[in-house]
Amino acid sequence: MLATTQNWWWPYVMIAVAGWIATDMWRWIGVFASGKMSETSQIFIWVRAVATALIAGIIARLILFPSGELAETPMWLRILAAAWGAFSYKVAREHLMVGIVSAEVVLISGWFILL
């Protein structure tokens, strides 16, 4: 009993270390490799395409199959907010924060109106 009460912190240390190594290792490899890589190289174009596809998949999943509080909003509101965010992004000369904030404003204000 004494051994388990003294080592309660060990799983948290392992989670932190494993999480740090799993994410930061790839970031550092990317930092070192990107200095020697051309932006027009085939590998760089492929990595950018995969990253874009992952983000698009996450956004589509959030819109089509949300969880938590987002699931309480109607799908048409989620689609409208995403479309408005994309439109605002293009109108603002591809300024990312404008697109994100405008989509959030549409989603949150629409949700409050429907309550």
PDB file of N, CA and C in Angstrom, residues 1-97:
ATOM      1  N   MET A   1       0.819  -1.194   0.000  1.00  0.00           N
ATOM      2  CA  MET A   1       0.000   0.000   0.000  1.00  0.00           C
ATOM      3  C   MET A   1       0.865   1.262   0.000  1.00  0.00           C
ATOM      4  N   LEU A   2       1.948   1.206   0.737  1.00  0.00           N
ATOM      5  CA  LEU A   2       2.819   2.364   0.834  1.00  0.00           C
ATOM      6  C   LEU A   2       3.479   2.683  -0.511  1.00  0.00           C
ATOM      7  N   ALA A   3       3.821   1.651  -1.280  1.00  0.00           N
ATOM      8  CA  ALA A   3       4.494   1.875  -2.568  1.00  0.00           C
ATOM      9  C   ALA A   3       3.572   2.575  -3.560  1.00  0.00           C
ATOM     10  N   THR A   4       2.306   2.238  -3.570  1.00  0.00           N
ATOM     11  CA  THR A   4       1.384   2.875  -4.520  1.00  0.00           C
ATOM     12  C   THR A   4       1.062   4.307  -4.131  1.00  0.00           C
ATOM     13  N   THR A   5       1.027   4.627  -2.862  1.00  0.00           N
ATOM     14  CA  THR A   5       0.747   6.007  -2.463  1.00  0.00           C
ATOM     15  C   THR A   5       1.949   6.914  -2.687  1.00  0.00           C
ATOM     16  N   GLN A   6       3.137   6.367  -2.671  1.00  0.00           N
ATOM     17  CA  GLN A   6       4.321   7.180  -2.905  1.00  0.00           C
ATOM     18  C   GLN A   6       4.574   7.412  -4.385  1.00  0.00           C
ATOM     19  N   ASN A   7       4.132   6.525  -5.236  1.00  0.00           N
ATOM     20  CA  ASN A   7       4.404   6.630  -6.668  1.00  0.00           C
ATOM     21  C   ASN A   7       3.165   7.027  -7.469  1.00  0.00           C
ATOM     22  N   TRP A   8       2.281   7.780  -6.903  1.00  0.00           N
ATOM     23  CA  TRP A   8       1.062   8.195  -7.603  1.00  0.00           C
ATOM     24  C   TRP A   8       1.384   9.079  -8.800  1.00  0.00           C
ATOM     25  N   TRP A   9       2.511   9.750  -8.777  1.00  0.00           N
ATOM     26  CA  TRP A   9       2.880  10.701  -9.810  1.00  0.00           C
ATOM     27  C   TRP A   9       3.532  10.038 -11.014  1.00  0.00           C
ATOM     28  N   TRP A  10       3.965   8.794 -10.902  1.00  0.00           N
ATOM     29  CA  TRP A  10       4.711   8.154 -11.969  1.00  0.00           C
ATOM     30  C   TRP A  10       3.945   8.074 -13.305  1.00  0.00           C
ATOM     31  N   PRO A  11       2.655   7.700 -13.339  1.00  0.00           N
ATOM     32  CA  PRO A  11       1.942   7.688 -14.630  1.00  0.00           C
ATOM     33  C   PRO A  11       1.880   9.070 -15.278  1.00  0.00           C
ATOM     34  N   TYR A  12       1.769  10.114 -14.483  1.00  0.00           N
ATOM     35  CA  TYR A  12       1.729  11.466 -15.033  1.00  0.00           C
ATOM     36  C   TYR A  12       3.064  11.859 -15.659  1.00  0.00           C
ATOM     37  N   VAL A  13       4.156  11.436 -15.044  1.00  0.00           N
ATOM     38  CA  VAL A  13       5.473  11.701 -15.612  1.00  0.00           C
ATOM     39  C   VAL A  13       5.631  10.955 -16.935  1.00  0.00           C
ATOM     40  N   MET A  14       5.194   9.722 -16.983  1.00  0.00           N
ATOM     41  CA  MET A  14       5.310   8.934 -18.207  1.00  0.00           C
ATOM     42  C   MET A  14       4.451   9.526 -19.333  1.00  0.00           C
ATOM     43  N   ILE A  15       3.260   9.981 -19.007  1.00  0.00           N
ATOM     44  CA  ILE A  15       2.391  10.613 -20.008  1.00  0.00           C
ATOM     45  C   ILE A  15       3.053  11.885 -20.531  1.00  0.00           C
ATOM     46  N   ALA A  16       3.590  12.698 -19.645  1.00  0.00           N
ATOM     47  CA  ALA A  16       4.233  13.947 -20.063  1.00  0.00           C
ATOM     48  C   ALA A  16       5.457  13.676 -20.935  1.00  0.00           C
ATOM     49  N   VAL A  17       6.287  12.745 -20.522  1.00  0.00           N
ATOM     50  CA  VAL A  17       7.502  12.441 -21.288  1.00  0.00           C
ATOM     51  C   VAL A  17       7.139  11.819 -22.633  1.00  0.00           C
ATOM     52  N   ALA A  18       6.237  10.841 -22.635  1.00  0.00           N
ATOM     53  CA  ALA A  18       5.858  10.191 -23.895  1.00  0.00           C
ATOM     54  C   ALA A  18       5.161  11.185 -24.817  1.00  0.00           C
ATOM     55  N   GLY A  19       4.320  12.039 -24.277  1.00  0.00           N
ATOM     56  CA  GLY A  19       3.664  13.053 -25.097  1.00  0.00           C
ATOM     57  C   GLY A  19       4.641  14.061 -25.650  1.00  0.00           C
ATOM     58  N   TRP A  20       5.590  14.441 -24.858  1.00  0.00           N
ATOM     59  CA  TRP A  20       6.591  15.407 -25.312  1.00  0.00           C
ATOM     60  C   TRP A  20       7.468  14.795 -26.389  1.00  0.00           C
ATOM     61  N   ILE A  21       7.935  13.591 -26.174  1.00  0.00           N
ATOM     62  CA  ILE A  21       8.814  12.953 -27.154  1.00  0.00           C
ATOM     63  C   ILE A  21       8.059  12.689 -28.457  1.00  0.00           C
ATOM     64  N   ALA A  22       6.818  12.233 -28.347  1.00  0.00           N
ATOM     65  CA  ALA A  22       6.056  11.894 -29.552  1.00  0.00           C
ATOM     66  C   ALA A  22       5.778  13.110 -30.430  1.00  0.00           C
ATOM     67  N   THR A  23       5.619  14.275 -29.835  1.00  0.00           N
ATOM     68  CA  THR A  23       5.312  15.452 -30.652  1.00  0.00           C
ATOM     69  C   THR A  23       6.548  16.290 -30.952  1.00  0.00           C
ATOM     70  N   ASP A  24       7.333  16.578 -29.954  1.00  0.00           N
ATOM     71  CA  ASP A  24       8.477  17.469 -30.163  1.00  0.00           C
ATOM     72  C   ASP A  24       9.578  16.849 -31.005  1.00  0.00           C
ATOM     73  N   MET A  25       9.734  15.546 -30.957  1.00  0.00           N
ATOM     74  CA  MET A  25      10.760  14.900 -31.773  1.00  0.00           C
ATOM     75  C   MET A  25      10.507  15.201 -33.250  1.00  0.00           C
ATOM     76  N   TRP A  26       9.274  15.067 -33.688  1.00  0.00           N
ATOM     77  CA  TRP A  26       8.960  15.314 -35.097  1.00  0.00           C
ATOM     78  C   TRP A  26       9.075  16.793 -35.440  1.00  0.00           C
ATOM     79  N   ARG A  27       8.760  17.650 -34.503  1.00  0.00           N
ATOM     80  CA  ARG A  27       8.917  19.086 -34.745  1.00  0.00           C
ATOM     81  C   ARG A  27      10.378  19.450 -34.947  1.00  0.00           C
ATOM     82  N   TRP A  28      11.257  18.903 -34.114  1.00  0.00           N
ATOM     83  CA  TRP A  28      12.680  19.212 -34.249  1.00  0.00           C
ATOM     84  C   TRP A  28      13.256  18.622 -35.523  1.00  0.00           C
ATOM     85  N   ILE A  29      12.817  17.429 -35.893  1.00  0.00           N
ATOM     86  CA  ILE A  29      13.263  16.853 -37.166  1.00  0.00           C
ATOM     87  C   ILE A  29      12.814  17.749 -38.314  1.00  0.00           C
ATOM     88  N   GLY A  30      11.589  18.264 -38.241  1.00  0.00           N
ATOM     89  CA  GLY A  30      11.090  19.172 -39.268  1.00  0.00           C
ATOM     90  C   GLY A  30      11.885  20.462 -39.338  1.00  0.00           C
ATOM     91  N   VAL A  31      12.260  20.993 -38.185  1.00  0.00           N
ATOM     92  CA  VAL A  31      13.041  22.233 -38.153  1.00  0.00           C
ATOM     93  C   VAL A  31      14.401  22.023 -38.802  1.00  0.00           C
ATOM     94  N   PHE A  32      15.072  20.938 -38.450  1.00  0.00           N
ATOM     95  CA  PHE A  32      16.401  20.684 -39.012  1.00  0.00           C
ATOM     96  C   PHE A  32      16.331  20.322 -40.496  1.00  0.00           C
ATOM     97  N   ALA A  33      15.317  19.571 -40.900  1.00  0.00           N
ATOM     98  CA  ALA A  33      15.207  19.156 -42.299  1.00  0.00           C
ATOM     99  C   ALA A  33      14.734  20.300 -43.194  1.00  0.00           C
ATOM    100  N   SER A  34      13.944  21.200 -42.669  1.00  0.00           N
ATOM    101  CA  SER A  34      13.377  22.252 -43.520  1.00  0.00           C
ATOM    102  C   SER A  34      14.430  23.262 -43.968  1.00  0.00           C
ATOM    103  N   GLY A  35      15.487  23.405 -43.234  1.00  0.00           N
ATOM    104  CA  GLY A  35      16.537  24.331 -43.639  1.00  0.00           C
ATOM    105  C   GLY A  35      17.270  23.878 -44.891  1.00  0.00           C
ATOM    106  N   LYS A  36      17.262  22.590 -45.144  1.00  0.00           N
ATOM    107  CA  LYS A  36      17.964  22.037 -46.302  1.00  0.00           C
ATOM    108  C   LYS A  36      17.012  21.692 -47.444  1.00  0.00           C
ATOM    109  N   MET A  37      15.722  21.982 -47.273  1.00  0.00           N
ATOM    110  CA  MET A  37      14.734  21.555 -48.247  1.00  0.00           C
ATOM    111  C   MET A  37      14.173  22.757 -49.016  1.00  0.00           C
ATOM    112  N   SER A  38      13.976  22.581 -50.287  1.00  0.00           N
ATOM    113  CA  SER A  38      13.390  23.620 -51.122  1.00  0.00           C
ATOM    114  C   SER A  38      11.869  23.571 -51.000  1.00  0.00           C
ATOM    115  N   GLU A  39      11.231  24.730 -51.014  1.00  0.00           N
ATOM    116  CA  GLU A  39       9.769  24.770 -50.918  1.00  0.00           C
ATOM    117  C   GLU A  39       9.089  24.169 -52.133  1.00  0.00           C
ATOM    118  N   THR A  40       9.814  24.037 -53.219  1.00  0.00           N
ATOM    119  CA  THR A  40       9.231  23.478 -54.437  1.00  0.00           C
ATOM    120  C   THR A  40       9.579  22.006 -54.621  1.00  0.00           C
ATOM    121  N   SER A  41      10.246  21.401 -53.636  1.00  0.00           N
ATOM    122  CA  SER A  41      10.599  19.989 -53.764  1.00  0.00           C
ATOM    123  C   SER A  41       9.348  19.122 -53.639  1.00  0.00           C
ATOM    124  N   GLN A  42       9.396  17.948 -54.198  1.00  0.00           N
ATOM    125  CA  GLN A  42       8.252  17.045 -54.201  1.00  0.00           C
ATOM    126  C   GLN A  42       7.869  16.603 -52.792  1.00  0.00           C
ATOM    127  N   ILE A  43       8.840  16.358 -51.937  1.00  0.00           N
ATOM    128  CA  ILE A  43       8.540  15.921 -50.572  1.00  0.00           C
ATOM    129  C   ILE A  43       7.851  17.033 -49.786  1.00  0.00           C
ATOM    130  N   PHE A  44       8.287  18.263 -49.990  1.00  0.00           N
ATOM    131  CA  PHE A  44       7.680  19.389 -49.283  1.00  0.00           C
ATOM    132  C   PHE A  44       6.237  19.587 -49.752  1.00  0.00           C
ATOM    133  N   ILE A  45       6.007  19.471 -51.039  1.00  0.00           N
ATOM    134  CA  ILE A  45       4.648  19.595 -51.581  1.00  0.00           C
ATOM    135  C   ILE A  45       3.766  18.471 -51.037  1.00  0.00           C
ATOM    136  N   TRP A  46       4.294  17.252 -50.943  1.00  0.00           N
ATOM    137  CA  TRP A  46       3.530  16.129 -50.420  1.00  0.00           C
ATOM    138  C   TRP A  46       3.190  16.332 -48.933  1.00  0.00           C
ATOM    139  N   VAL A  47       4.154  16.772 -48.146  1.00  0.00           N
ATOM    140  CA  VAL A  47       3.915  17.005 -46.719  1.00  0.00           C
ATOM    141  C   VAL A  47       2.854  18.093 -46.530  1.00  0.00           C
ATOM    142  N   ARG A  48       2.928  19.156 -47.310  1.00  0.00           N
ATOM    143  CA  ARG A  48       1.933  20.222 -47.221  1.00  0.00           C
ATOM    144  C   ARG A  48       0.539  19.707 -47.601  1.00  0.00           C
ATOM    145  N   ALA A  49       0.467  18.856 -48.626  1.00  0.00           N
ATOM    146  CA  ALA A  49      -0.812  18.289 -49.042  1.00  0.00           C
ATOM    147  C   ALA A  49      -1.395  17.379 -47.966  1.00  0.00           C
ATOM    148  N   VAL A  50      -0.564  16.575 -47.330  1.00  0.00           N
ATOM    149  CA  VAL A  50      -1.038  15.691 -46.263  1.00  0.00           C
ATOM    150  C   VAL A  50      -1.518  16.513 -45.067  1.00  0.00           C
ATOM    151  N   ALA A  51      -0.777  17.550 -44.703  1.00  0.00           N
ATOM    152  CA  ALA A  51      -1.187  18.403 -43.574  1.00  0.00           C
ATOM    153  C   ALA A  51      -2.506  19.110 -43.878  1.00  0.00           C
ATOM    154  N   THR A  52      -2.660  19.586 -45.092  1.00  0.00           N
ATOM    155  CA  THR A  52      -3.902  20.248 -45.483  1.00  0.00           C
ATOM    156  C   THR A  52      -5.066  19.261 -45.466  1.00  0.00           C
ATOM    157  N   ALA A  53      -4.843  18.042 -45.940  1.00  0.00           N
ATOM    158  CA  ALA A  53      -5.893  17.032 -45.940  1.00  0.00           C
ATOM    159  C   ALA A  53      -6.304  16.653 -44.518  1.00  0.00           C
ATOM    160  N   LEU A  54      -5.344  16.578 -43.603  1.00  0.00           N
ATOM    161  CA  LEU A  54      -5.670  16.270 -42.206  1.00  0.00           C
ATOM    162  C   LEU A  54      -6.529  17.367 -41.579  1.00  0.00           C
ATOM    163  N   ILE A  55      -6.177  18.608 -41.822  1.00  0.00           N
ATOM    164  CA  ILE A  55      -6.962  19.725 -41.288  1.00  0.00           C
ATOM    165  C   ILE A  55      -8.363  19.734 -41.894  1.00  0.00           C
ATOM    166  N   ALA A  56      -8.459  19.495 -43.203  1.00  0.00           N
ATOM    167  CA  ALA A  56      -9.766  19.455 -43.861  1.00  0.00           C
ATOM    168  C   ALA A  56     -10.619  18.324 -43.296  1.00  0.00           C
ATOM    169  N   GLY A  57     -10.014  17.192 -43.019  1.00  0.00           N
ATOM    170  CA  GLY A  57     -10.742  16.072 -42.425  1.00  0.00           C
ATOM    171  C   GLY A  57     -11.242  16.386 -41.026  1.00  0.00           C
ATOM    172  N   ILE A  58     -10.423  17.050 -40.237  1.00  0.00           N
ATOM    173  CA  ILE A  58     -10.837  17.422 -38.880  1.00  0.00           C
ATOM    174  C   ILE A  58     -11.994  18.412 -38.925  1.00  0.00           C
ATOM    175  N   ILE A  59     -11.908  19.394 -39.804  1.00  0.00           N
ATOM    176  CA  ILE A  59     -12.986  20.378 -39.923  1.00  0.00           C
ATOM    177  C   ILE A  59     -14.268  19.706 -40.399  1.00  0.00           C
ATOM    178  N   ALA A  60     -14.162  18.821 -41.393  1.00  0.00           N
ATOM    179  CA  ALA A  60     -15.348  18.108 -41.875  1.00  0.00           C
ATOM    180  C   ALA A  60     -15.958  17.259 -40.777  1.00  0.00           C
ATOM    181  N   ARG A  61     -15.136  16.618 -39.978  1.00  0.00           N
ATOM    182  CA  ARG A  61     -15.664  15.800 -38.871  1.00  0.00           C
ATOM    183  C   ARG A  61     -16.362  16.667 -37.831  1.00  0.00           C
ATOM    184  N   LEU A  62     -15.791  17.831 -37.529  1.00  0.00           N
ATOM    185  CA  LEU A  62     -16.436  18.733 -36.577  1.00  0.00           C
ATOM    186  C   LEU A  62     -17.774  19.257 -37.087  1.00  0.00           C
ATOM    187  N   ILE A  63     -17.878  19.468 -38.386  1.00  0.00           N
ATOM    188  CA  ILE A  63     -19.128  19.971 -38.951  1.00  0.00           C
ATOM    189  C   ILE A  63     -20.165  18.855 -39.059  1.00  0.00           C
ATOM    190  N   LEU A  64     -19.768  17.697 -39.563  1.00  0.00           N
ATOM    191  CA  LEU A  64     -20.724  16.628 -39.834  1.00  0.00           C
ATOM    192  C   LEU A  64     -21.026  15.746 -38.633  1.00  0.00           C
ATOM    193  N   PHE A  65     -20.047  15.480 -37.808  1.00  0.00           N
ATOM    194  CA  PHE A  65     -20.218  14.581 -36.666  1.00  0.00           C
ATOM    195  C   PHE A  65     -19.660  15.216 -35.392  1.00  0.00           C
ATOM    196  N   PRO A  66     -20.249  16.313 -34.933  1.00  0.00           N
ATOM    197  CA  PRO A  66     -19.703  16.994 -33.753  1.00  0.00           C
ATOM    198  C   PRO A  66     -20.018  16.229 -32.472  1.00  0.00           C
ATOM    199  N   SER A  67     -19.314  16.605 -31.424  1.00  0.00           N
ATOM    200  CA  SER A  67     -19.580  16.034 -30.107  1.00  0.00           C
ATOM    201  C   SER A  67     -19.696  17.170 -29.104  1.00  0.00           C
ATOM    202  N   GLY A  68     -20.227  16.860 -27.957  1.00  0.00           N
ATOM    203  CA  GLY A  68     -20.352  17.856 -26.888  1.00  0.00           C
ATOM    204  C   GLY A  68     -21.368  18.932 -27.211  1.00  0.00           C
ATOM    205  N   GLU A  69     -21.058  20.154 -26.827  1.00  0.00           N
ATOM    206  CA  GLU A  69     -21.963  21.279 -27.035  1.00  0.00           C
ATOM    207  C   GLU A  69     -22.190  21.586 -28.511  1.00  0.00           C
ATOM    208  N   LEU A  70     -21.194  21.336 -29.331  1.00  0.00           N
ATOM    209  CA  LEU A  70     -21.324  21.599 -30.757  1.00  0.00           C
ATOM    210  C   LEU A  70     -22.398  20.722 -31.395  1.00  0.00           C
ATOM    211  N   ALA A  71     -22.632  19.545 -30.843  1.00  0.00           N
ATOM    212  CA  ALA A  71     -23.653  18.647 -31.372  1.00  0.00           C
ATOM    213  C   ALA A  71     -25.058  19.211 -31.175  1.00  0.00           C
ATOM    214  N   GLU A  72     -25.216  20.140 -30.263  1.00  0.00           N
ATOM    215  CA  GLU A  72     -26.530  20.740 -30.012  1.00  0.00           C
ATOM    216  C   GLU A  72     -26.896  21.799 -31.043  1.00  0.00           C
ATOM    217  N   THR A  73     -25.934  22.266 -31.823  1.00  0.00           N
ATOM    218  CA  THR A  73     -26.225  23.261 -32.849  1.00  0.00           C
ATOM    219  C   THR A  73     -26.689  22.550 -34.121  1.00  0.00           C
ATOM    220  N   PRO A  74     -27.583  23.168 -34.876  1.00  0.00           N
ATOM    221  CA  PRO A  74     -28.027  22.518 -36.118  1.00  0.00           C
ATOM    222  C   PRO A  74     -26.917  22.500 -37.169  1.00  0.00           C
ATOM    223  N   MET A  75     -26.985  21.512 -38.042  1.00  0.00           N
ATOM    224  CA  MET A  75     -25.938  21.363 -39.054  1.00  0.00           C
ATOM    225  C   MET A  75     -25.890  22.563 -39.989  1.00  0.00           C
ATOM    226  N   TRP A  76     -27.045  23.127 -40.330  1.00  0.00           N
ATOM    227  CA  TRP A  76     -27.049  24.266 -41.241  1.00  0.00           C
ATOM    228  C   TRP A  76     -26.282  25.442 -40.655  1.00  0.00           C
ATOM    229  N   LEU A  77     -26.329  25.602 -39.314  1.00  0.00           N
ATOM    230  CA  LEU A  77     -25.595  26.690 -38.671  1.00  0.00           C
ATOM    231  C   LEU A  77     -24.095  26.436 -38.727  1.00  0.00           C
ATOM    232  N   ARG A  78     -23.688  25.193 -38.530  1.00  0.00           N
ATOM    233  CA  ARG A  78     -22.259  24.857 -38.606  1.00  0.00           C
ATOM    234  C   ARG A  78     -21.727  25.055 -40.021  1.00  0.00           C
ATOM    235  N   ILE A  79     -22.521  24.657 -41.016  1.00  0.00           N
ATOM    236  CA  ILE A  79     -22.111  24.841 -42.409  1.00  0.00           C
ATOM    237  C   ILE A  79     -22.061  26.320 -42.757  1.00  0.00           C
ATOM    238  N   LEU A  80     -23.063  27.080 -42.302  1.00  0.00           N
ATOM    239  CA  LEU A  80     -23.089  28.524 -42.549  1.00  0.00           C
ATOM    240  C   LEU A  80     -21.870  29.206 -41.932  1.00  0.00           C
ATOM    241  N   ALA A  81     -21.532  28.840 -40.703  1.00  0.00           N
ATOM    242  CA  ALA A  81     -20.371  29.441 -40.031  1.00  0.00           C
ATOM    243  C   ALA A  81     -19.079  29.114 -40.777  1.00  0.00           C
ATOM    244  N   ALA A  82     -18.926  27.875 -41.240  1.00  0.00           N
ATOM    245  CA  ALA A  82     -17.720  27.493 -41.979  1.00  0.00           C
ATOM    246  C   ALA A  82     -17.648  28.239 -43.314  1.00  0.00           C
ATOM    247  N   ALA A  83     -18.782  28.354 -43.995  1.00  0.00           N
ATOM    248  CA  ALA A  83     -18.799  29.071 -45.278  1.00  0.00           C
ATOM    249  C   ALA A  83     -18.497  30.553 -45.076  1.00  0.00           C
ATOM    250  N   TRP A  84     -19.077  31.134 -44.035  1.00  0.00           N
ATOM    251  CA  TRP A  84     -18.813  32.548 -43.754  1.00  0.00           C
ATOM    252  C   TRP A  84     -17.342  32.774 -43.382  1.00  0.00           C
ATOM    253  N   GLY A  85     -16.772  31.842 -42.626  1.00  0.00           N
ATOM    254  CA  GLY A  85     -15.357  31.951 -42.282  1.00  0.00           C
ATOM    255  C   GLY A  85     -14.463  31.867 -43.510  1.00  0.00           C
ATOM    256  N   ALA A  86     -14.785  30.964 -44.438  1.00  0.00           N
ATOM    257  CA  ALA A  86     -14.002  30.851 -45.671  1.00  0.00           C
ATOM    258  C   ALA A  86     -14.151  32.105 -46.527  1.00  0.00           C
ATOM    259  N   PHE A  87     -15.361  32.636 -46.608  1.00  0.00           N
ATOM    260  CA  PHE A  87     -15.597  33.863 -47.363  1.00  0.00           C
ATOM    261  C   PHE A  87     -14.831  35.035 -46.757  1.00  0.00           C
ATOM    262  N   SER A  88     -14.900  35.170 -45.435  1.00  0.00           N
ATOM    263  CA  SER A  88     -14.204  36.260 -44.747  1.00  0.00           C
ATOM    264  C   SER A  88     -12.693  36.140 -44.916  1.00  0.00           C
ATOM    265  N   TYR A  89     -12.202  34.927 -44.888  1.00  0.00           N
ATOM    266  CA  TYR A  89     -10.774  34.674 -45.083  1.00  0.00           C
ATOM    267  C   TYR A  89     -10.319  35.180 -46.445  1.00  0.00           C
ATOM    268  N   LYS A  90     -11.100  34.885 -47.477  1.00  0.00           N
ATOM    269  CA  LYS A  90     -10.736  35.337 -48.821  1.00  0.00           C
ATOM    270  C   LYS A  90     -10.876  36.847 -48.972  1.00  0.00           C
ATOM    271  N   VAL A  91     -11.941  37.426 -48.425  1.00  0.00           N
ATOM    272  CA  VAL A  91     -12.161  38.871 -48.524  1.00  0.00           C
ATOM    273  C   VAL A  91     -11.063  39.636 -47.795  1.00  0.00           C
ATOM    274  N   ALA A  92     -10.593  39.094 -46.680  1.00  0.00           N
ATOM    275  CA  ALA A  92      -9.547  39.756 -45.888  1.00  0.00           C
ATOM    276  C   ALA A  92      -8.150  39.436 -46.405  1.00  0.00           C
ATOM    277  N   ARG A  93      -8.043  39.072 -47.668  1.00  0.00           N
ATOM    278  CA  ARG A  93      -6.748  38.771 -48.309  1.00  0.00           C
ATOM    279  C   ARG A  93      -6.000  37.651 -47.597  1.00  0.00           C
ATOM    280  N   GLU A  94      -6.736  36.597 -47.285  1.00  0.00           N
ATOM    281  CA  GLU A  94      -6.208  35.373 -46.675  1.00  0.00           C
ATOM    282  C   GLU A  94      -5.574  35.607 -45.304  1.00  0.00           C
ATOM    283  N   HIS A  95      -6.220  36.431 -44.506  1.00  0.00           N
ATOM    284  CA  HIS A  95      -5.796  36.646 -43.121  1.00  0.00           C
ATOM    285  C   HIS A  95      -6.518  35.609 -42.269  1.00  0.00           C
ATOM    286  N   LEU A  96      -5.786  34.667 -41.714  1.00  0.00           N
ATOM    287  CA  LEU A  96      -6.361  33.507 -41.043  1.00  0.00           C
ATOM    288  C   LEU A  96      -7.230  33.869 -39.847  1.00  0.00           C
ATOM    289  N   MET A  97      -6.781  34.793 -39.019  1.00  0.00           N
ATOM    290  CA  MET A  97      -7.546  35.143 -37.823  1.00  0.00           C
ATOM    291  C   MET A  97      -8.907  35.751 -38.168  1.00  0.00           C
TER     292      MET A  97
END
